[in-house]
């Protein structure tokens, strides 16, 4: 196997000149270099930005040995610089920090871990709250506690909790964008700040999926073949919900409650009319005559039902 070609300073200088002529387009620079110097070994196109960064960060074409970078980068004066970057943006990455400070990202990671005692905590996507949501949720929680106490004290339902008689439902909308890579989302801190990231999950619909939990039973899933609007959801309540509840005992269905969130299709007049017929006085949701229940994350409903 032939040894890799070692480029001379003259060759690397010509590479930088060609790279500049190509407006720092590495593939175009490689083609121009081959055309201009047909007798030379043509470098791979990634070599051009590598040389630019090396020359910019170190002032020389010569590669810097890793152990030399680590020793100089972990000098005492580098620690407060890393601390300053993380204080300004605790969600940054070690590579961005290293590029900003002309340091190896490995050195940045070691400073964060060993010198600053910080850890990369994961960020979690949560539902964005509107100003009116907290009081409505507090009211809902109090109403739910009252219904649980009422069911426990009712001799007609021995051992039958209100939560177990309620179908907790929600729809999940799979987007073609708007999500983020949890693996690359960190928040550097000494203690876990339980950092979250607000996200809007109901835009640019790709596939809509409905599902529910009734005591120890899973209802669904049901996949909508089109965007969910008032007509589509009302048709689902009329023609598909009964099929999904087919394995549920009739006695349970006659006494069960039905919960849904505040999706515009679910709060339409037509959908509310159907719910009033199927679950008279026993459905929960936006504009419910019993109790409003809007903008509640499905995960909370699943936790309650479990």
Rosetta silent file (secondary structure, phi, psi, omega in degrees, C-alpha in Angstrom):
SEQUENCE: XXXXXXXXXXXXXXXXXXXXXXXXXXXXXXXXXXXXXXXXXXXXXXXXXXXXXXXXXXXXXXXXXXXXXXXXXXXXXXXXXXXXXXXXXXXXXXXXXXXXXXXXXXXXXXXXXXXXXXXXXXXXXXXXXXXXXXXXXXXXXXXXXXXXXXXXXXXXXXXXXXXXXXXXXXXXXXXXXXXXXXXXXXXXXXXXXXXXXXXXXXXXXXXXXXXXXXXXXXXXXXXXXXXXXXXXXXXXXXXXXXXXXXXXXXXXXXXXXXXXXXXXXXXXXXXXXXXXXXXXXXXXXXXXXXXXXXXXXXXXXXXXXX
SCORE:     score description
SCORE:     0.000 S_00000001
   1 L     0.000  126.495 -176.368    0.000    0.000    0.000 S_00000001
   2 L   -70.000  145.370  178.599    1.485    3.337   -1.105 S_00000001
   3 L   -71.034  147.704  179.155    2.206    5.955    1.540 S_00000001
   4 L   -63.753  144.526 -178.632   -0.070    9.018    1.475 S_00000001
   5 L   -68.795  135.004  176.623    1.277   11.965   -0.474 S_00000001
   6 L  -101.333  114.183 -177.862    2.818   14.727    1.649 S_00000001
   7 L   -76.140  139.067  177.871    2.045   18.102    0.132 S_00000001
   8 L   -79.885  167.015  177.413    4.803   20.692    0.097 S_00000001
   9 H   -61.038  -35.970  178.417    4.317   24.259    1.327 S_00000001
  10 H   -63.998  -44.312  179.191    4.331   25.421   -2.302 S_00000001
  11 H   -63.696  -42.778 -179.342    1.559   22.968   -3.205 S_00000001
  12 H   -68.615  -31.736  175.733   -0.532   23.945   -0.176 S_00000001
  13 H   -65.389  -44.189  177.482   -0.056   27.645   -1.003 S_00000001
  14 H   -62.848  -36.025  178.705   -1.333   27.028   -4.540 S_00000001
  15 H   -62.987  -40.266  179.111   -4.258   25.093   -3.069 S_00000001
  16 H   -69.007  -37.011  177.648   -5.238   28.096   -0.932 S_00000001
  17 H   -64.853  -43.402  178.299   -4.963   30.457   -3.908 S_00000001
  18 H   -66.421  -38.502  179.286   -7.193   28.211   -6.010 S_00000001
  19 H   -61.133  -38.549  177.450   -9.607   27.811   -3.075 S_00000001
  20 H   -68.638  -40.062  178.444   -9.951   31.588   -2.912 S_00000001
  21 H   -63.099  -31.603 -179.084  -10.551   31.854   -6.664 S_00000001
  22 L   -86.800   13.292 -178.807  -13.330   29.273   -6.311 S_00000001
  23 L    55.526   38.193  177.167  -15.029   31.360   -3.588 S_00000001
  24 L    61.244   30.035  170.167  -14.224   28.616   -1.077 S_00000001
  25 L   -91.167  107.659 -169.858  -16.170   25.985   -3.028 S_00000001
  26 H   -65.094  -39.674 -179.139  -14.082   22.915   -2.251 S_00000001
  27 H   -68.520  -41.087  176.731  -15.276   20.735   -5.152 S_00000001
  28 H   -65.585  -37.505  178.946  -14.768   23.513   -7.669 S_00000001
  29 H   -63.460  -39.865  178.778  -11.340   24.227   -6.162 S_00000001
  30 H   -63.574  -39.976  179.461  -10.310   20.570   -6.603 S_00000001
  31 H   -67.856  -41.186  178.140  -11.357   20.667  -10.279 S_00000001
  32 H   -65.507  -38.959  179.730   -9.484   23.955  -10.886 S_00000001
  33 H   -64.111  -42.041  179.170   -6.388   22.638   -9.145 S_00000001
  34 H   -65.069  -37.973  179.898   -6.389   19.501  -11.325 S_00000001
  35 H   -70.054  -37.052 -175.583   -6.824   21.622  -14.450 S_00000001
  36 H   -82.740  -30.969 -178.697   -4.094   24.073  -13.479 S_00000001
  37 L  -127.771   70.617 -176.162   -1.562   21.516  -12.162 S_00000001
  38 L   -65.363  -20.737 -178.246   -2.145   18.302  -14.149 S_00000001
  39 L   -84.607   -8.405 -176.136    1.275   16.934  -13.190 S_00000001
  40 L   -96.723  164.519  172.431    0.570   17.095   -9.448 S_00000001
  41 L   -73.452  129.911 -178.067   -1.332   14.830   -7.104 S_00000001
  42 L   -86.680  122.962  179.063   -4.894   16.152   -6.783 S_00000001
  43 L   -73.991  157.952  173.082   -5.995   16.499   -3.154 S_00000001
  44 L   -68.111  151.874 -171.429   -9.427   15.431   -2.018 S_00000001
  45 L   -64.816  -24.131  179.206  -11.822   18.361   -1.924 S_00000001
  46 H   -68.807  -18.986 -177.048  -12.086   18.239    1.896 S_00000001
  47 H   -66.649  -29.644 -176.748   -8.398   19.129    2.141 S_00000001
  48 H   -64.275  -54.147  177.179   -9.015   22.722    1.006 S_00000001
  49 H   -66.620  -26.610  177.043  -11.208   23.838    3.960 S_00000001
  50 H   -64.403  -45.274  178.944   -9.005   21.783    6.302 S_00000001
  51 H   -65.408  -40.491  178.118   -5.936   23.740    5.250 S_00000001
  52 H   -59.107  -46.101 -178.632   -7.816   27.040    5.504 S_00000001
  53 H   -66.717  -39.903  179.557   -8.912   26.278    9.071 S_00000001
  54 H   -63.693  -44.110  179.819   -5.453   25.059   10.068 S_00000001
  55 H   -66.013  -37.601 -178.899   -3.798   28.182    8.654 S_00000001
  56 H   -70.143  -39.286 -173.938   -6.390   30.417   10.321 S_00000001
  57 H   -85.580  -31.132 -173.749   -6.172   28.741   13.754 S_00000001
  58 H  -117.040  -16.725 -178.787   -2.456   27.983   13.988 S_00000001
  59 L    78.584   13.251 -179.074   -0.786   30.280   11.441 S_00000001
  60 L  -149.170  155.244  174.719    1.007   27.371    9.751 S_00000001
  61 L   -77.571  -19.727 -175.386    0.342   24.588    7.256 S_00000001
  62 L   -68.540  134.340  178.418    2.005   22.065    9.577 S_00000001
  63 L   -67.821  142.434  178.119   -0.469   19.863   11.445 S_00000001
  64 L   -92.495  130.671 -179.497   -0.586   20.360   15.205 S_00000001
  65 L   -67.642  144.823 -175.563   -0.246   17.203   17.236 S_00000001
  66 H   -58.764  -43.356 -177.409   -3.254   16.320   19.324 S_00000001
  67 H   -66.025  -28.866  176.981   -1.360   16.144   22.611 S_00000001
  68 H   -69.909  -39.518  178.590    0.055   19.628   21.994 S_00000001
  69 H   -64.205  -42.878 -177.559   -3.451   21.041   21.404 S_00000001
  70 H   -64.404  -42.788 -177.890   -4.761   19.395   24.545 S_00000001
  71 H   -65.706  -45.102 -177.999   -1.934   20.667   26.726 S_00000001
  72 H   -72.799  -35.627 -176.579   -2.154   24.257   25.495 S_00000001
  73 H   -70.793  -30.667 -178.963   -5.957   24.323   25.362 S_00000001
  74 L   -90.340   18.363  174.716   -6.346   23.120   28.944 S_00000001
  75 L   -63.473  153.499 -176.614   -4.126   25.877   30.211 S_00000001
  76 H   -53.713  -33.904 -177.773   -5.630   27.773   33.173 S_00000001
  77 H   -71.967  -16.814  179.549   -6.457   30.784   31.017 S_00000001
  78 H   -79.798  -25.754 -175.711   -8.640   28.609   28.712 S_00000001
  79 H   -62.922  -49.392  178.791  -10.999   27.475   31.497 S_00000001
  80 H   -65.167  -25.938  177.936  -12.711   30.860   32.107 S_00000001
  81 H   -67.230  -43.838  176.946  -13.080   31.325   28.345 S_00000001
  82 H   -63.834  -41.574  178.546  -15.035   28.074   28.051 S_00000001
  83 H   -59.259  -40.800 -179.199  -17.050   29.046   31.131 S_00000001
  84 H   -65.284  -41.123  179.290  -17.926   32.382   29.513 S_00000001
  85 H   -64.006  -43.328 -179.020  -19.133   30.713   26.305 S_00000001
  86 H   -69.649  -33.440  176.380  -21.330   28.259   28.232 S_00000001
  87 H   -65.327  -36.325 -179.884  -22.779   31.002   30.402 S_00000001
  88 H   -74.964  -34.901 -178.843  -23.801   32.906   27.268 S_00000001
  89 L  -148.200   88.996 -178.710  -25.227   29.821   25.529 S_00000001
  90 L   -70.085   -6.297  179.700  -25.549   26.643   27.652 S_00000001
  91 L   -97.769    4.893 -177.698  -27.071   24.819   24.655 S_00000001
  92 L   -71.529  172.956  179.712  -23.991   25.153   22.453 S_00000001
  93 L  -108.721  163.196  178.856  -21.843   22.216   21.354 S_00000001
  94 H   -66.769  -32.111 -179.953  -18.221   21.408   22.101 S_00000001
  95 H   -70.081  -42.437  177.464  -17.342   21.719   18.417 S_00000001
  96 H   -63.684  -40.786  179.234  -18.841   25.216   18.125 S_00000001
  97 H   -65.224  -42.586  178.544  -17.080   26.246   21.320 S_00000001
  98 H   -62.637  -41.112  178.561  -13.788   24.811   20.104 S_00000001
  99 H   -66.333  -37.255  179.917  -14.035   26.603   16.785 S_00000001
 100 H   -66.424  -36.528 -175.267  -14.872   29.865   18.541 S_00000001
 101 H  -102.376    6.557 -177.973  -11.885   29.583   20.906 S_00000001
 102 L    58.114   47.412 -179.508   -9.465   27.929   18.445 S_00000001
 103 L  -129.580  160.419  172.502   -9.386   24.775   20.565 S_00000001
 104 L   -70.507  140.087  178.553   -9.934   21.099   20.012 S_00000001
 105 H   -65.022  -25.110  175.571  -13.497   20.016   20.806 S_00000001
 106 H   -66.808  -40.367  178.131  -11.948   17.185   22.853 S_00000001
 107 H   -65.252  -40.759  177.453  -10.186   19.757   25.002 S_00000001
 108 H   -60.813  -43.422  179.310  -13.431   21.704   25.427 S_00000001
 109 H   -61.388  -40.859 -179.561  -15.174   18.527   26.532 S_00000001
 110 H   -67.921  -38.564  177.252  -12.449   17.797   29.090 S_00000001
 111 H   -64.071  -43.789 -179.680  -12.595   21.327   30.491 S_00000001
 112 H   -61.494  -42.353 -174.710  -16.402   21.113   30.789 S_00000001
 113 H   -79.816  -50.012 -170.262  -16.245   17.746   32.517 S_00000001
 114 H   -92.082  -36.580 -175.946  -13.111   17.887   34.664 S_00000001
 115 H   -92.630  -36.392 -178.778  -12.474   21.585   35.315 S_00000001
 116 L   -98.814  -15.501  178.844  -16.003   23.016   35.375 S_00000001
 117 L    66.684   27.986 -179.352  -17.801   19.919   36.656 S_00000001
 118 L   -96.476  159.975  179.963  -20.645   20.350   34.137 S_00000001
 119 E  -132.994  149.513  179.165  -22.699   17.649   32.449 S_00000001
 120 E   -85.426   96.944  179.647  -24.677   17.622   29.153 S_00000001
 121 E   -84.348  143.849 -179.921  -28.318   17.303   30.243 S_00000001
 122 E   -74.183  148.150  173.315  -30.957   16.408   27.667 S_00000001
 123 L   -99.895  145.366 -176.529  -33.632   18.878   26.651 S_00000001
 124 E  -120.066  137.091  177.986  -37.249   17.701   26.459 S_00000001
 125 E   -77.097  133.352  179.184  -39.982   18.964   24.161 S_00000001
 126 E  -131.846  159.378  178.178  -43.051   20.239   26.014 S_00000001
 127 E   -70.989  132.377  177.631  -46.366   21.722   24.995 S_00000001
 128 L   -69.171  134.914 -179.244  -46.311   25.509   24.799 S_00000001
 129 L  -100.919  140.687  173.523  -48.658   27.086   27.362 S_00000001
 130 L   -94.803  162.662 -176.100  -50.853   30.115   26.751 S_00000001
 131 L   -56.227  -32.699 -177.800  -51.578   32.670   29.503 S_00000001
 132 L   -85.319   -3.023 -175.907  -55.043   31.235   30.202 S_00000001
 133 H   -71.664  -45.255 -176.359  -53.900   27.614   30.487 S_00000001
 134 H   -56.363  -47.951  179.186  -52.618   27.477   34.115 S_00000001
 135 H   -64.505  -35.508  178.001  -55.914   28.535   35.789 S_00000001
 136 H   -65.528  -38.956  178.688  -57.911   26.189   33.552 S_00000001
 137 H   -67.825  -38.398  177.263  -55.597   23.305   34.425 S_00000001
 138 H   -63.080  -43.520  177.743  -55.860   24.085   38.133 S_00000001
 139 H   -62.623  -41.726  178.831  -59.644   24.093   37.871 S_00000001
 140 H   -62.244  -42.356 -179.318  -59.556   20.833   35.932 S_00000001
 141 H   -63.564  -40.781  178.855  -57.350   19.146   38.548 S_00000001
 142 H   -65.878  -41.572  177.460  -59.681   20.177   41.358 S_00000001
 143 H   -62.736  -41.339 -179.472  -62.710   18.924   39.425 S_00000001
 144 H   -64.187  -41.848  178.152  -60.939   15.638   38.704 S_00000001
 145 H   -62.865  -38.982  178.090  -60.078   15.131   42.383 S_00000001
 146 H   -64.597  -41.126  179.806  -63.712   15.779   43.320 S_00000001
 147 H   -66.551  -36.509  178.053  -64.934   13.224   40.759 S_00000001
 148 H   -64.881  -45.163  178.244  -62.452   10.633   42.058 S_00000001
 149 H   -62.761  -40.348  179.915  -63.645   11.165   45.642 S_00000001
 150 H   -62.191  -42.914 -179.573  -67.262   10.991   44.507 S_00000001
 151 H   -67.959  -38.885 -179.598  -66.699    7.675   42.720 S_00000001
 152 H   -65.878  -31.739 -177.517  -64.812    6.165   45.670 S_00000001
 153 L   -92.544    1.818 -178.868  -67.660    7.076   48.066 S_00000001
 154 L   -90.673  114.891 -178.273  -70.421    5.838   45.764 S_00000001
 155 H   -67.012  -16.435  179.408  -71.658    2.394   46.896 S_00000001
 156 H   -71.559  -18.224 -179.612  -73.034    1.763   43.416 S_00000001
 157 H  -127.755   69.255 -178.770  -69.469    1.471   42.120 S_00000001
 158 L   -62.873  123.715  177.996  -67.493   -0.460   44.743 S_00000001
 159 L    70.068    7.421 -176.678  -63.808   -0.205   43.977 S_00000001
 160 L  -100.783  106.573 -177.632  -64.581    1.484   40.632 S_00000001
 161 L   -82.995  148.093 -179.354  -62.523    4.641   40.282 S_00000001
 162 L   -59.352  -39.800 -178.034  -63.629    7.470   38.050 S_00000001
 163 H   -62.148  -36.729 -178.605  -60.293    7.475   36.241 S_00000001
 164 H   -72.404  -17.600  179.575  -60.703    3.812   35.295 S_00000001
 165 H   -98.569   10.688 -178.771  -64.108    4.549   33.745 S_00000001
 166 E  -113.706  132.072  174.144  -62.776    7.352   31.529 S_00000001
 167 E   -87.174  111.308 -179.626  -61.373    6.921   28.035 S_00000001
 168 E   -91.606  115.967 -172.101  -58.354    9.254   27.859 S_00000001
 169 E  -124.729  160.087  173.997  -57.775   10.088   24.194 S_00000001
 170 E  -166.956  161.910  176.246  -55.545   12.263   22.065 S_00000001
 171 E  -113.908  143.596  178.665  -54.319   12.548   18.517 S_00000001
 172 E  -113.477  126.377 -179.290  -50.678   12.559   17.492 S_00000001
 173 E  -106.899  117.705  178.989  -49.685   14.496   14.404 S_00000001
 174 E   -87.155  122.672 -174.773  -46.487   13.363   12.688 S_00000001
 175 E   -98.833  156.462  172.906  -44.778   16.321   11.042 S_00000001
 176 L   -86.569   -5.659  171.573  -42.491   16.562    8.081 S_00000001
 177 L  -161.208 -172.121  178.695  -40.454   19.083   10.072 S_00000001
 178 L    91.220  -10.505  176.038  -40.544   20.939   13.367 S_00000001
 179 L   -92.542  170.131  179.080  -38.913   18.155   15.385 S_00000001
 180 L  -138.864  157.700 -175.975  -35.382   18.266   16.700 S_00000001
 181 L   -78.265  108.557 -178.029  -32.601   15.771   17.319 S_00000001
 182 H   -64.490  -29.212 -176.638  -32.684   14.912   21.023 S_00000001
 183 H   -65.533  -32.859 -177.489  -29.209   13.368   20.821 S_00000001
 184 H   -97.505    4.501 -178.901  -27.642   16.708   19.876 S_00000001
 185 L  -100.524  107.731 -179.144  -29.742   18.834   22.232 S_00000001
 186 E  -127.104  160.179  171.558  -27.855   19.442   25.478 S_00000001
 187 E  -133.185  112.341 -176.555  -27.838   21.975   28.276 S_00000001
 188 E   -81.786  125.341  179.071  -24.496   22.211   30.092 S_00000001
 189 E  -161.294  161.770  177.461  -24.829   22.767   33.841 S_00000001
 190 L   -72.467  -46.032  176.945  -23.472   21.474   37.137 S_00000001
 191 L  -112.068  151.927 -177.970  -26.924   20.338   38.320 S_00000001
 192 L   -65.268  114.988  179.718  -29.765   19.114   36.125 S_00000001
 193 L   -85.346    1.578 -177.108  -31.937   22.179   35.332 S_00000001
 194 L    52.207   52.871 -174.715  -34.667   19.948   33.808 S_00000001
 195 L   -71.863  140.594  177.906  -34.436   22.057   30.674 S_00000001
 196 E  -125.842  166.272  177.705  -37.291   21.944   28.182 S_00000001
 197 E  -135.677  118.935  179.692  -37.852   23.237   24.681 S_00000001
 198 E   -69.015  142.102 -179.862  -41.245   24.478   23.552 S_00000001
 199 E  -143.371  147.238  177.510  -42.444   23.058   20.252 S_00000001
 200 L  -101.945  112.375 -170.774  -45.521   23.501   18.100 S_00000001
 201 L   -98.294   -3.778 -172.431  -46.706   20.040   17.124 S_00000001
 202 L  -113.654   36.615  175.299  -49.892   20.780   15.182 S_00000001
 203 L  -121.502  154.314  177.793  -48.613   22.448   12.040 S_00000001
 204 L    52.588   66.696 -174.125  -47.769   21.036    8.608 S_00000001
 205 E   -68.100  137.794  172.754  -49.645   17.794    9.058 S_00000001
 206 E  -112.807  -59.032  178.225  -48.266   14.644    7.492 S_00000001
 207 E  -138.403  133.294  178.025  -50.112   11.796    9.251 S_00000001
 208 E  -108.662  130.224 -178.478  -52.688   12.081   12.052 S_00000001
 209 E  -125.797  132.959  177.889  -53.089    9.201   14.506 S_00000001
 210 E  -111.066  144.948  177.344  -55.753    8.909   17.212 S_00000001
 211 E  -158.750  167.220 -179.838  -55.533    6.637   20.261 S_00000001
 212 E  -156.078  169.463  177.653  -56.823    6.250   23.784 S_00000001
 213 E  -130.597  127.787  175.554  -56.524    4.421   27.109 S_00000001
 214 E  -126.624  102.252 -175.586  -59.476    2.987   29.049 S_00000001
 215 L    56.309 -111.422 -178.702  -58.331    1.474   32.362 S_00000001
 216 L  -104.797   18.974 -177.705  -56.058   -1.363   31.198 S_00000001
 217 E  -112.427  142.494  172.453  -57.201   -1.307   27.578 S_00000001
 218 E   -97.662  127.304  177.837  -55.619    0.400   24.578 S_00000001
 219 E  -102.755  121.355 -178.560  -58.134    1.922   22.175 S_00000001
 220 E    96.024 -158.230    8.031  -56.857    2.164   18.637 S_00000001
 221 E   -79.547  160.703  176.199  -54.688    3.379   17.085 S_00000001
 222 E  -124.276  126.443 -177.777  -56.754    4.896   14.297 S_00000001
 223 E  -101.847  122.679  176.531  -55.026    6.511   11.308 S_00000001
 224 E   -80.651  135.138 -178.527  -56.806    9.332    9.507 S_00000001
 225 L   -87.004   -3.178  179.928  -56.401    9.217    5.755 S_00000001
 226 L  -148.054  172.220  178.732  -56.851   12.987    5.388 S_00000001
 227 L   -59.374  139.050 -175.369  -56.395   16.180    7.345 S_00000001
 228 L   -82.050  114.018  172.913  -58.550   16.167   10.451 S_00000001
 229 L  -124.385 -172.781 -175.918  -61.362   18.721   10.253 S_00000001
 230 H   -60.785  -43.206 -178.893  -64.831   18.904   11.799 S_00000001
 231 H   -66.624  -42.303 -178.906  -66.437   16.597    9.204 S_00000001
 232 H   -64.540  -44.977 -178.567  -63.655   14.014    9.364 S_00000001
 233 H   -69.352  -38.859  177.141  -63.657   13.861   13.172 S_00000001
 234 H   -62.965  -41.487  176.369  -67.467   13.771   13.391 S_00000001
 235 H   -62.706  -36.366  176.226  -67.508   10.897   10.900 S_00000001
 236 H   -62.451  -44.091  179.399  -64.912    9.142   13.061 S_00000001
 237 H   -64.189  -36.466 -176.533  -67.156    9.460   16.136 S_00000001
 238 H   -77.428  -39.889 -167.741  -70.181    8.174   14.217 S_00000001
 239 H  -114.423  -22.630 -173.568  -68.658    5.291   12.271 S_00000001
 240 H  -111.710  -30.208 -176.766  -65.266    4.300   13.680 S_00000001
 241 H   -62.407  -40.888  179.753  -65.302    4.837   17.447 S_00000001
 242 H   -61.895  -37.697  177.925  -67.838    2.047   18.047 S_00000001
 243 H   -65.129  -37.407  179.185  -65.635   -0.383   16.119 S_00000001
 244 H   -69.915  -26.177  179.392  -62.644    0.562   18.266 S_00000001
 245 L   -97.075   13.717 -174.476  -64.723   -0.056   21.421 S_00000001
 246 L   -61.274  -35.674 -178.581  -66.100   -3.351   20.141 S_00000001
 247 L   -85.071   -1.497  179.191  -64.087   -5.448   22.620 S_00000001
 248 L   -83.627  129.746 -179.892  -65.108   -3.252   25.566 S_00000001
 249 L   -54.234  144.740 -176.579  -67.895   -4.821   27.702 S_00000001
 250 H   -61.268  -37.203  179.665  -71.280   -3.194   27.183 S_00000001
 251 H   -62.811  -36.356  178.377  -71.644   -2.403   30.885 S_00000001
 252 H   -70.121  -42.316 -178.918  -68.379   -0.468   30.765 S_00000001
 253 H   -64.780  -34.921 -179.371  -69.372    1.408   27.616 S_00000001
 254 H   -70.290  -24.318 -176.760  -72.704    2.445   29.129 S_00000001
 255 H  -109.480   -3.972 -173.196  -70.986    3.992   32.168 S_00000001
 256 L   -74.833  154.542  171.275  -67.734    5.232   30.647 S_00000001
 257 E  -101.425  160.454 -179.056  -66.653    8.847   30.272 S_00000001
 258 E  -130.169  123.468 -179.975  -64.919   10.201   27.182 S_00000001
 259 E  -112.567  138.662  173.286  -62.110   12.781   27.307 S_00000001
 260 L  -143.459  167.737 -176.621  -60.683   14.747   24.388 S_00000001
 261 L   -96.733 -157.278 -173.016  -58.577   17.896   24.044 S_00000001
 262 L  -100.781   27.787  177.071  -59.200   21.245   22.424 S_00000001
 263 L   -58.864  136.736 -178.333  -58.504   20.463   18.779 S_00000001
 264 L   -53.836  -37.566  179.307  -60.773   22.666   16.603 S_00000001
 265 L   -66.115  -33.483 -178.137  -62.238   19.606   14.875 S_00000001
 266 L   -77.772  -23.888 -178.341  -63.121   18.036   18.223 S_00000001
 267 L   -97.757   11.479  179.197  -64.806   21.186   19.563 S_00000001
 268 L   -69.608  159.653 -179.899  -67.032   21.724   16.516 S_00000001
 269 H   -60.801  -41.151 -178.759  -70.807   21.850   16.969 S_00000001
 270 H   -65.190  -44.229  179.642  -71.295   18.640   15.000 S_00000001
 271 H   -65.170  -40.366  179.654  -68.727   16.701   17.042 S_00000001
 272 H   -65.776  -34.449  177.757  -70.171   17.988   20.323 S_00000001
 273 H   -65.080  -41.949  178.933  -73.656   16.938   19.244 S_00000001
 274 H   -65.984  -42.596  178.423  -72.476   13.393   18.567 S_00000001
 275 H   -62.896  -37.263  178.055  -70.628   13.240   21.885 S_00000001
 276 H   -63.587  -31.264  177.986  -73.759   14.469   23.655 S_00000001
 277 H   -78.849  -42.808 -176.688  -75.707   11.552   22.187 S_00000001
 278 H   -76.868  -37.107 -176.880  -73.089    8.869   22.797 S_00000001
 279 L  -131.579   69.535 -176.951  -71.929   10.117   26.222 S_00000001
 280 L   -62.990  117.774 -179.086  -74.705   12.289   27.673 S_00000001
 281 L    68.324   14.942 -175.755  -73.214   14.328   30.509 S_00000001
 282 L  -135.808   32.876  173.237  -70.104   12.133   30.413 S_00000001
 283 E  -126.581  145.401 -174.701  -67.668   13.747   28.015 S_00000001
 284 E  -120.338  134.021  178.851  -64.806   16.085   28.871 S_00000001
 285 L   166.144 -175.240  179.406  -63.221   18.587   26.524 S_00000001
 286 L   -63.352  129.255 -178.210  -63.306   22.110   25.175 S_00000001
 287 L    69.016   18.259  175.281  -66.877   23.512   25.432 S_00000001
 288 L   -68.891  139.941  176.365  -68.025   20.457   27.358 S_00000001
 289 L   -69.876  -13.335 -178.208  -71.145   21.141   29.453 S_00000001
 290 L   -97.733  -57.847 -177.922  -69.495   19.188   32.288 S_00000001
 291 L  -157.858  129.509  175.976  -65.828   20.190   32.360 S_00000001
 292 L   -76.879  146.121 -178.853  -63.494   21.805   29.856 S_00000001
 293 L  -149.189   88.338 -175.031  -60.255   20.002   29.184 S_00000001
 294 L  -120.864  148.965  174.600  -58.110   21.754   26.595 S_00000001
 295 L    56.668   42.074  176.465  -54.439   21.690   25.669 S_00000001
 296 L  -100.939  124.172  178.037  -53.636   18.773   27.951 S_00000001
 297 L   -59.834  137.610 -179.064  -50.617   16.679   26.881 S_00000001
 298 H   -60.800  -30.915 -179.219  -51.628   13.104   26.176 S_00000001
 299 H   -59.671  -36.244  178.738  -48.723   11.852   28.312 S_00000001
 300 H   -67.455  -39.916  178.150  -50.413   13.309   31.412 S_00000001
 301 H   -64.281  -38.926  178.835  -53.654   11.552   30.531 S_00000001
 302 H   -65.035  -40.681  178.698  -51.791    8.264   30.074 S_00000001
 303 H   -62.042  -42.904  178.995  -50.108    8.698   33.476 S_00000001
 304 H   -61.583  -45.440 -175.183  -53.502    9.301   35.110 S_00000001
 305 H   -70.571  -25.031 -178.649  -55.033    6.275   33.454 S_00000001
 306 L   -85.304    0.000    0.000  -52.127    4.010   34.387 S_00000001
